[in-house]
PDB file of C-alpha atoms and ligand atoms in Angstrom:
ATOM      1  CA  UNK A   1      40.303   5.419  29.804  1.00  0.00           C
ATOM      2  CA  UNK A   2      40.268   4.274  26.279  1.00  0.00           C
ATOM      3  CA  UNK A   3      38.410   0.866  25.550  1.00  0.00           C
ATOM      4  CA  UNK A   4      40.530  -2.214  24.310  1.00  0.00           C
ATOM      5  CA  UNK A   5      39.671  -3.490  20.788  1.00  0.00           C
ATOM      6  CA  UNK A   6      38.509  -6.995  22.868  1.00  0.00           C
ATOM      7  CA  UNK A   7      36.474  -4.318  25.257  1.00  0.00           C
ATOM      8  CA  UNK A   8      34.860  -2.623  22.277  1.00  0.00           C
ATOM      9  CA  UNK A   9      33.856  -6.114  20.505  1.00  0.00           C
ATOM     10  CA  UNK A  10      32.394  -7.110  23.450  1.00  0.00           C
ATOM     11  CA  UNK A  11      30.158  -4.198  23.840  1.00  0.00           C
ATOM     12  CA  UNK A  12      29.036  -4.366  20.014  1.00  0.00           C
ATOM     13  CA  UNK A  13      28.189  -7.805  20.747  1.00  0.00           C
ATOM     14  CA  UNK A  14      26.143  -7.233  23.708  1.00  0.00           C
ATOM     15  CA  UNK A  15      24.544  -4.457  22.291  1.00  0.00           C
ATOM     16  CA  UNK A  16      23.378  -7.121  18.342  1.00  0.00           C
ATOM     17  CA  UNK A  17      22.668  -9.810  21.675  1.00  0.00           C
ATOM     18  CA  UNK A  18      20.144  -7.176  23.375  1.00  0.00           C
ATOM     19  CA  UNK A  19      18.776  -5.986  19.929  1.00  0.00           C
ATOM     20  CA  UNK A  20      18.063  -9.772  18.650  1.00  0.00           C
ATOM     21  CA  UNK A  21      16.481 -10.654  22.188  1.00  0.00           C
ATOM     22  CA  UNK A  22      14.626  -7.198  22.121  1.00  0.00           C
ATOM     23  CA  UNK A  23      13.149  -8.670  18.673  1.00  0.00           C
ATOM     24  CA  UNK A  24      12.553 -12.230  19.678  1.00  0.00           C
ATOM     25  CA  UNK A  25      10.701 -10.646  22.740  1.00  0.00           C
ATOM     26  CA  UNK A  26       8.390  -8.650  20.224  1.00  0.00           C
ATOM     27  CA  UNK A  27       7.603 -12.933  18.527  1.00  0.00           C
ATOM     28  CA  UNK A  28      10.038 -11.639  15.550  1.00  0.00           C
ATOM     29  CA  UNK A  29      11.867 -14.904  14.066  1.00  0.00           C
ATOM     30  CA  UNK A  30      14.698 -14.419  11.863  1.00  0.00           C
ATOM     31  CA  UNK A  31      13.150 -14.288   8.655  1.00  0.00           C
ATOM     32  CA  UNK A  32      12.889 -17.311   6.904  1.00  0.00           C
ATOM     33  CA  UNK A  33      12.430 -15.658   3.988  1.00  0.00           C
ATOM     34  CA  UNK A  34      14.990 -16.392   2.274  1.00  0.00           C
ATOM     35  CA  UNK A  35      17.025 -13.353   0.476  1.00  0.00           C
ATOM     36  CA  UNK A  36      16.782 -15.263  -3.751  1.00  0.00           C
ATOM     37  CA  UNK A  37      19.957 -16.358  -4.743  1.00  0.00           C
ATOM     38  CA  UNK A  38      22.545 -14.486  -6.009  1.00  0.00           C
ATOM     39  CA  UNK A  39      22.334 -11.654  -3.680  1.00  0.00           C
ATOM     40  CA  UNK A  40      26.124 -11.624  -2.710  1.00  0.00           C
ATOM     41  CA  UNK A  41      26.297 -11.456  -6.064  1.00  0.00           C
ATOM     42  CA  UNK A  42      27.635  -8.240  -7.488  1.00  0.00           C
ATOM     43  CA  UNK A  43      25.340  -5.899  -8.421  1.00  0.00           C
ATOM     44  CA  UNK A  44      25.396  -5.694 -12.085  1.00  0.00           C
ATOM     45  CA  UNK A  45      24.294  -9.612 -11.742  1.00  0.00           C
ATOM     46  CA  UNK A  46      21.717  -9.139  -9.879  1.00  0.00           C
ATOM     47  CA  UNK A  47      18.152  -8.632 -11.320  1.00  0.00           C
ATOM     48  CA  UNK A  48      16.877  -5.816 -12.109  1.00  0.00           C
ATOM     49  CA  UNK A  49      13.074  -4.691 -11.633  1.00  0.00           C
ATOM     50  CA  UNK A  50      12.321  -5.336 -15.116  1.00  0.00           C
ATOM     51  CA  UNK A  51      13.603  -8.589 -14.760  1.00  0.00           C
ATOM     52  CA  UNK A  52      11.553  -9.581 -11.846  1.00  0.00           C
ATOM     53  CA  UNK A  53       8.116  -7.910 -13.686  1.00  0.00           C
ATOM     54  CA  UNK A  54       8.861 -10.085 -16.799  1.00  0.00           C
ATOM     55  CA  UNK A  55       9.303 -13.574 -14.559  1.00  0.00           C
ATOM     56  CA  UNK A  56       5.879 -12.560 -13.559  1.00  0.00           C
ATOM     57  CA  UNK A  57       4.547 -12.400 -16.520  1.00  0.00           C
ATOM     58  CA  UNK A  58       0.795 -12.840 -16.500  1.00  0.00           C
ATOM     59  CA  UNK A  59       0.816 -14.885 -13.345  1.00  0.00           C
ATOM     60  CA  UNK A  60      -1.617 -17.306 -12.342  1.00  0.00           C
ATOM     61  CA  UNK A  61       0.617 -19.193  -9.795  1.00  0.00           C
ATOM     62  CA  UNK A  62      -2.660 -18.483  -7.477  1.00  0.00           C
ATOM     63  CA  UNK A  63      -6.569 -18.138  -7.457  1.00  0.00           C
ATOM     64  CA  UNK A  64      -6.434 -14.343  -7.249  1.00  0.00           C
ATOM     65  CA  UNK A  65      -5.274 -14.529 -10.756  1.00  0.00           C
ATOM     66  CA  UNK A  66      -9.106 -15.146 -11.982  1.00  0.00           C
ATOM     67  CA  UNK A  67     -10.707 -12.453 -10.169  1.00  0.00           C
ATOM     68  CA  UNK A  68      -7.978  -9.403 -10.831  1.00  0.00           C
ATOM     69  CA  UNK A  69      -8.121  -6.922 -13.294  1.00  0.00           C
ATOM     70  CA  UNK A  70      -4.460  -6.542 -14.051  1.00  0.00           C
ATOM     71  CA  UNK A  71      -1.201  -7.034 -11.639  1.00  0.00           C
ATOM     72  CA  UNK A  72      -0.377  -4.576  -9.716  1.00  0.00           C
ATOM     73  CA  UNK A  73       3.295  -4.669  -9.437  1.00  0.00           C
ATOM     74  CA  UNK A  74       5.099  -1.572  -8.078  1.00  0.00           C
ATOM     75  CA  UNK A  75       5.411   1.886  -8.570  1.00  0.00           C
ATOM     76  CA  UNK A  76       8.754   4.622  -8.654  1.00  0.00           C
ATOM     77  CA  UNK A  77      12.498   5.185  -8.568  1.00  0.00           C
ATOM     78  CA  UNK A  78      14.035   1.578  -9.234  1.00  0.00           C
ATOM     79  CA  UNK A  79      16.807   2.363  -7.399  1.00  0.00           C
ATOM     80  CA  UNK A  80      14.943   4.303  -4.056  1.00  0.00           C
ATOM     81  CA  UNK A  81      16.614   4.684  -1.092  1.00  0.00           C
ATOM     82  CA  UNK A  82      13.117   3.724   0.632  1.00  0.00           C
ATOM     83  CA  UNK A  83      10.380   1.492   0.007  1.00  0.00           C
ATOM     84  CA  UNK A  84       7.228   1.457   1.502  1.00  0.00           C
ATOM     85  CA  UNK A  85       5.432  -1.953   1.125  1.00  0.00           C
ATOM     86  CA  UNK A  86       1.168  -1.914   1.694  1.00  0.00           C
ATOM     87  CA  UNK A  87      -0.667  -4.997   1.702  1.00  0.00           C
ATOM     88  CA  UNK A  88      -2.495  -5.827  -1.908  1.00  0.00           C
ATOM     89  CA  UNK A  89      -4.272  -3.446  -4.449  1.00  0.00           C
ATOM     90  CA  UNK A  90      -7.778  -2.193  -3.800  1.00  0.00           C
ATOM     91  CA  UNK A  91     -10.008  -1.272  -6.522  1.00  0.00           C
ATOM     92  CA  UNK A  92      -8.705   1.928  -7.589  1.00  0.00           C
ATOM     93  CA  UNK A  93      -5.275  -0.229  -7.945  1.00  0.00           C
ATOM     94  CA  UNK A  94      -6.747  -2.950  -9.827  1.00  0.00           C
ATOM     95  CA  UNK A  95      -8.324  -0.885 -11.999  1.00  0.00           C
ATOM     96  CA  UNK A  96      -5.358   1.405 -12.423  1.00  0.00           C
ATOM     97  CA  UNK A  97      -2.617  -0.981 -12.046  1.00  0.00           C
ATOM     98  CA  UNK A  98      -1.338   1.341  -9.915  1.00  0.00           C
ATOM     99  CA  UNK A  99      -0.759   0.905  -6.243  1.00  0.00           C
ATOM    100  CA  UNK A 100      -1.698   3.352  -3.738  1.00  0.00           C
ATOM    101  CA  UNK A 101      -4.320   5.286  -5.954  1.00  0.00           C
ATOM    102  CA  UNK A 102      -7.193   5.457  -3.798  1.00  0.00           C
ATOM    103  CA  UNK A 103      -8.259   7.312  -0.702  1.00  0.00           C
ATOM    104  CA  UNK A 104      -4.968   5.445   1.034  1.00  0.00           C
ATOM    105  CA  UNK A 105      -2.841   5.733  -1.354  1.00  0.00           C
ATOM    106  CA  UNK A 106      -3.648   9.599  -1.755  1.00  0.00           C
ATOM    107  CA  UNK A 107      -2.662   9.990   2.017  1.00  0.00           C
ATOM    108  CA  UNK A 108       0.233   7.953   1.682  1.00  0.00           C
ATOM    109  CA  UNK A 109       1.115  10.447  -0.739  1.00  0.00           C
ATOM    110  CA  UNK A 110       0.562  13.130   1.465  1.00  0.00           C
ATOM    111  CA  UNK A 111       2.504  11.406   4.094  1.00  0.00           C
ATOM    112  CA  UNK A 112       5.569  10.957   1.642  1.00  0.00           C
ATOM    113  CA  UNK A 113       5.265  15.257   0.528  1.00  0.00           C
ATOM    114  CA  UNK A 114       5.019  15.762   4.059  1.00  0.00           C
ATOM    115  CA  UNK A 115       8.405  13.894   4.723  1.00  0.00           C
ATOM    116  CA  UNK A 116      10.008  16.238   1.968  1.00  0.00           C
ATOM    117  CA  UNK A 117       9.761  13.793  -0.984  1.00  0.00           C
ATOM    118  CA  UNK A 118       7.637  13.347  -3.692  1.00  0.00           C
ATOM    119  CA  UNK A 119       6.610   9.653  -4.525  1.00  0.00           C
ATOM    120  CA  UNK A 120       8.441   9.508  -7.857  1.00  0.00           C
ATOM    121  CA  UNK A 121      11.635   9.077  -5.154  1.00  0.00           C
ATOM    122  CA  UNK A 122      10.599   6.384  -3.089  1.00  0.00           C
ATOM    123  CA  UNK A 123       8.990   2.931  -4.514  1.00  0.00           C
ATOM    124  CA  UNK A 124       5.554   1.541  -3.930  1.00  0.00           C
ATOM    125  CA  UNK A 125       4.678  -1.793  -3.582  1.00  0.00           C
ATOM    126  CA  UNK A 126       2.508  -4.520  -1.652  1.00  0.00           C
ATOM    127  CA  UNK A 127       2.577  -7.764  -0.726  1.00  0.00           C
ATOM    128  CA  UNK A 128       0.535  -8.993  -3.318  1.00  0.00           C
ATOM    129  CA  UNK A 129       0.587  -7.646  -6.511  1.00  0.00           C
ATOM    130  CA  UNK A 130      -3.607  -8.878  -7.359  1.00  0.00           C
ATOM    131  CA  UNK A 131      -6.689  -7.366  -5.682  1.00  0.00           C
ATOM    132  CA  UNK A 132      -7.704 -10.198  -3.155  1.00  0.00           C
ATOM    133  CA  UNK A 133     -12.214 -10.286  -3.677  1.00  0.00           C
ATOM    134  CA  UNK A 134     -13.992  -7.484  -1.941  1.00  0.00           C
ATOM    135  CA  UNK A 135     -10.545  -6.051  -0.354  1.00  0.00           C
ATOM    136  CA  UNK A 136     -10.433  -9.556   1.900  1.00  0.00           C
ATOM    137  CA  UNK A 137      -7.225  -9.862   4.056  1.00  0.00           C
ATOM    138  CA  UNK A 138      -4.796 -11.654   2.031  1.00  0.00           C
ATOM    139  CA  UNK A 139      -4.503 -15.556   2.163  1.00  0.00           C
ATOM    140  CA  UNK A 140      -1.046 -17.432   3.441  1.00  0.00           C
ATOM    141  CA  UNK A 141      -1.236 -18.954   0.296  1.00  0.00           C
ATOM    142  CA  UNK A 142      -1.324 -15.890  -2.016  1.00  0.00           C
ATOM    143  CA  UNK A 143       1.225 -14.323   0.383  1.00  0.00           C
ATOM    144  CA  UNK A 144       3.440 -17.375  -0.605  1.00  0.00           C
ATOM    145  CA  UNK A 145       3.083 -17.304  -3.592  1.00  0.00           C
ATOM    146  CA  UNK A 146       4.171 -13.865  -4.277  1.00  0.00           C
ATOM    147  CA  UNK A 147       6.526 -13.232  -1.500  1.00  0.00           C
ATOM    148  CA  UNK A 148       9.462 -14.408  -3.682  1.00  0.00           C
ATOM    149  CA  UNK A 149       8.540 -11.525  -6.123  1.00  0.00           C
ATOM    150  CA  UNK A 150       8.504  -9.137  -3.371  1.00  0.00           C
ATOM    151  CA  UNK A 151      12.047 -10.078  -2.505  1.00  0.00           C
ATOM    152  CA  UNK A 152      13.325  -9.958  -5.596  1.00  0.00           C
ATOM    153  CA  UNK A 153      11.949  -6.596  -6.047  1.00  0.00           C
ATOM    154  CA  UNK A 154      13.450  -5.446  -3.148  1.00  0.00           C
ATOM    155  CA  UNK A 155      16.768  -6.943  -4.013  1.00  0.00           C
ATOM    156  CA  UNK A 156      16.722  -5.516  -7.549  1.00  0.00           C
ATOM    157  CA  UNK A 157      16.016  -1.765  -5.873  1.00  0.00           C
ATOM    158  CA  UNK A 158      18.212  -2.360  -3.239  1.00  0.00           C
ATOM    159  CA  UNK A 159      16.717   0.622  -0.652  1.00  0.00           C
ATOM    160  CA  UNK A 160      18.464   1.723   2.604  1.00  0.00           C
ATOM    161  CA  UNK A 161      15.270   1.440   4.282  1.00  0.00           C
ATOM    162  CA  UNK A 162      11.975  -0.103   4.260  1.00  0.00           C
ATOM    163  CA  UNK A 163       9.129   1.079   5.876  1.00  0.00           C
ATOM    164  CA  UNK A 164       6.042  -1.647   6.511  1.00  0.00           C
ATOM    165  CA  UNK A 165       2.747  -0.406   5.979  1.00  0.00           C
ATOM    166  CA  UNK A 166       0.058  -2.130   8.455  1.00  0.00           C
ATOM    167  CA  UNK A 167      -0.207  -5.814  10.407  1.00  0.00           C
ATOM    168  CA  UNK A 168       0.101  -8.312   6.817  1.00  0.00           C
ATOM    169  CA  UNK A 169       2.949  -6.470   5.304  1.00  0.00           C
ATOM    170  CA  UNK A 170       4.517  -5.822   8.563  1.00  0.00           C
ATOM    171  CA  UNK A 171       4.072  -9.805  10.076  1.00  0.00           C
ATOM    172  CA  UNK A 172       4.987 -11.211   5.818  1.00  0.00           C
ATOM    173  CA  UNK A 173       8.464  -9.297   6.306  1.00  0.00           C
ATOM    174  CA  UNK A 174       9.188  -9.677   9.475  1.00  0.00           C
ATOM    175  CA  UNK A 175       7.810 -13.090  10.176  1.00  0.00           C
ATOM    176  CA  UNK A 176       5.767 -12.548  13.109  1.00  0.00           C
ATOM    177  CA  UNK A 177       2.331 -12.831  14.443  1.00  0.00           C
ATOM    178  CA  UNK A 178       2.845  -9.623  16.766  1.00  0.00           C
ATOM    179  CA  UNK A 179       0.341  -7.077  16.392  1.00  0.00           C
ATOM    180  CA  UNK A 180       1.393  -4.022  14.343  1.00  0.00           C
ATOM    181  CA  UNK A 181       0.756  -1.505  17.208  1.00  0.00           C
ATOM    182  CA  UNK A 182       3.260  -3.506  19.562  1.00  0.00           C
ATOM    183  CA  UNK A 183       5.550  -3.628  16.282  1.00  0.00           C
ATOM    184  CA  UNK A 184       5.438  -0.051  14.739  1.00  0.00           C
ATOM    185  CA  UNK A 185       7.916   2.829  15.581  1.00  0.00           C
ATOM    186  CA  UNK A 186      10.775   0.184  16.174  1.00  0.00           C
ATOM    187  CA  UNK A 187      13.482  -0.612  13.623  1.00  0.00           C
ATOM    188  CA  UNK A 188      13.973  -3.955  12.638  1.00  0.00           C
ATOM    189  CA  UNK A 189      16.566  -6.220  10.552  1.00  0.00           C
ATOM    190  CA  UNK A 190      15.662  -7.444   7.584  1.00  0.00           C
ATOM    191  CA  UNK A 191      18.356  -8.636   5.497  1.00  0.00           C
ATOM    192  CA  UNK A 192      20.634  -6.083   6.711  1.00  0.00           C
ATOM    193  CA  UNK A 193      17.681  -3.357   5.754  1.00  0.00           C
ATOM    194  CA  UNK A 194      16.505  -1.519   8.664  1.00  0.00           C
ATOM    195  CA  UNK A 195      12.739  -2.055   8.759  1.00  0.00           C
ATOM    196  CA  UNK A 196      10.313   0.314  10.067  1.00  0.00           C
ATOM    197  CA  UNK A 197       6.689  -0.656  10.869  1.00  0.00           C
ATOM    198  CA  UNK A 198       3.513   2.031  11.058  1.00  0.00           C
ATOM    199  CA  UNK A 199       0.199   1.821  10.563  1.00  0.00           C
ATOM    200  CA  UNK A 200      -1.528   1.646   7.084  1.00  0.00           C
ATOM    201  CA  UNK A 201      -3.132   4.472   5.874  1.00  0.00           C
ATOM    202  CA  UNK A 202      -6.333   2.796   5.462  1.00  0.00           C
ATOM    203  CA  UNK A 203      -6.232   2.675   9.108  1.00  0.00           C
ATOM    204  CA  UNK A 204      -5.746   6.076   9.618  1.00  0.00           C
ATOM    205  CA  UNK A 205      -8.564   6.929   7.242  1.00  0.00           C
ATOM    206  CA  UNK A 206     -10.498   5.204  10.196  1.00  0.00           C
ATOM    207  CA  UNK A 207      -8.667   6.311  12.624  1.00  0.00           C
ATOM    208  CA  UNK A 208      -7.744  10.007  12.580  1.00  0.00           C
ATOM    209  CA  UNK A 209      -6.639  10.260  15.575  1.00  0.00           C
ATOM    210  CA  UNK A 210      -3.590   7.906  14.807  1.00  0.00           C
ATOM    211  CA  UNK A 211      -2.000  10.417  12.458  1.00  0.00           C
ATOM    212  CA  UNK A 212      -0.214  11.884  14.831  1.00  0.00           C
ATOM    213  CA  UNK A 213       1.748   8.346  15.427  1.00  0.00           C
ATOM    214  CA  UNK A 214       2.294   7.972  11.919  1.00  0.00           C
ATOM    215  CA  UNK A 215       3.863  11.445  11.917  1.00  0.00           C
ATOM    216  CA  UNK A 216       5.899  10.155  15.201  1.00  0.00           C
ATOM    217  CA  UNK A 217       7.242   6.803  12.961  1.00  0.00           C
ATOM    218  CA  UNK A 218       8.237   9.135   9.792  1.00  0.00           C
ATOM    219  CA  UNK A 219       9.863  11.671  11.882  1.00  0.00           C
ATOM    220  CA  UNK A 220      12.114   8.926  13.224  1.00  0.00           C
ATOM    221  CA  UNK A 221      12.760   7.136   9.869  1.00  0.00           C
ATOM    222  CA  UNK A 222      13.755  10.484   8.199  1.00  0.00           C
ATOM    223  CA  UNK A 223      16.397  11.004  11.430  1.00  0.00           C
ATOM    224  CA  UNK A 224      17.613   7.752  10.239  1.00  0.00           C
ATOM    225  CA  UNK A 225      17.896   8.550   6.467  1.00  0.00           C
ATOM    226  CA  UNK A 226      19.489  11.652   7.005  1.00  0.00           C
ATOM    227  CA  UNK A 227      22.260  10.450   9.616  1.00  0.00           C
ATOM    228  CA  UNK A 228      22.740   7.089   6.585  1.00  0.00           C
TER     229      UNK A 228
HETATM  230  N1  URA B 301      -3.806  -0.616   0.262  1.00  0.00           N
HETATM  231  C1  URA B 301      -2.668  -1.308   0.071  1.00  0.00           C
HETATM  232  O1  URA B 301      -2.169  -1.968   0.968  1.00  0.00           O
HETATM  233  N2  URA B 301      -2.102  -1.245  -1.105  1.00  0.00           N
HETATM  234  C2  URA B 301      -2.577  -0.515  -2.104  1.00  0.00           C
HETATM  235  O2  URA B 301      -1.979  -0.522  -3.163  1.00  0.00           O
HETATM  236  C3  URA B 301      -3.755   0.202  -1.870  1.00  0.00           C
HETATM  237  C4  URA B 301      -4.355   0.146  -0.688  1.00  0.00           C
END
């Protein structure tokens, strides 16, 4: 028998209730990141990336500013229909201004090729946009401090998806002190963007044998792309 409008609602509910509980099970908040103003704005008013690179500018809003090379901000098609987000530049990045140049960055590459793309379509970018001192885990100061760039980025490239490379970019977007291997392979909400967690590829450098699950996550996002 055919389901009532009322019947229907109900079951879309229940399934956004389940979803949301499934999250706050996994220690994901709702982000309290807040999306920057103006992004029910239409698009031609929003900001675009080059607007968001020159409100940079040479930024020294925090200490990572005196030990970086040059800012790394972001790499690709402005208006991707997926962004992958890593953690901060190494120092093939900070010496390239590039992100994802090094050993990582060359298997992310490989990783993107693999999924039938070429990483002139996607867009690269990481958390924080200066080499933290010896490749250090970033600092929840530095993170906020540059988080509002990251949004605006995203909000200027508007992707379909986003996938989360590693624990810090993964727990900055999503809020969350879960551990990336209890996170990864699930979609998430973020602003209306499904979110995909994986490892990083630095971790697979280390761990080889984790490939495979990487393989697993991309196979699942690009089932998702392709049905979008
Ligand atoms: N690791 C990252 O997270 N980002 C880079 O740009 C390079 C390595």
């Amino acid at each position: 028998m055919e389901k009532s409008p009322r019947e229907e609602l109900r079951e879309i509910v229940g399934q956004i209730r389940g979803h949301l509980e499934a999250q706050r099970d996994l220690g994901v908040e709702v982000a309290d990141l807040r999306w920057p103003a103006g992004a029910t704005a239409s698009p031609a008013s929003l900001p675009t990336l080059d607007h968001v690179r020159e409100e940079l500018g040479d930024c020294t809003r925090c200490k990572l500013h005196s030990t970086r090379t040059q800012i790394v901000f972001g790499v690709g098609n402005p208006k991707a229909d997926l962004v992958f987000v890593g953690e901060a530049p190494g120092a093939d990045e900070d010496a390239q201004g590039e992100p994802f140049v090094g050993r990582a960055g060359q298997l992310l590459t490989k990783i993107i090729e693999a999924m039938g793309m070429r990483r002139e379509d996607v867009y690269i970018c990481n958390i924080l946009k200066c080499r933290p001192p010896n490749n250090r885990p970033p600092e929840a100061d530095e993170i906020l401090a540059c988080q509002p760039f990251l949004l605006k980025q995203l909000q200027a490239i508007g992707p379909k998806f986003i996938c989360a490379l590693g624990g810090p970019s993964t727990q900055t977007l999503l809020q969350t002190k879960e551990a990336i291997s209890r996170l990864r392979g699930k979609f998430f909400d973020f602003h209306g963007i499904p979110l995909l967690p994986t490892f990083h590829p630095a971790y697979l450098l280390r761990n080889p044998s984790e490939k495979k699950t990487v393989w697993e996550d991309m196979k699942l996002l690009m089932q998702r792309m392709r049905q979008s």
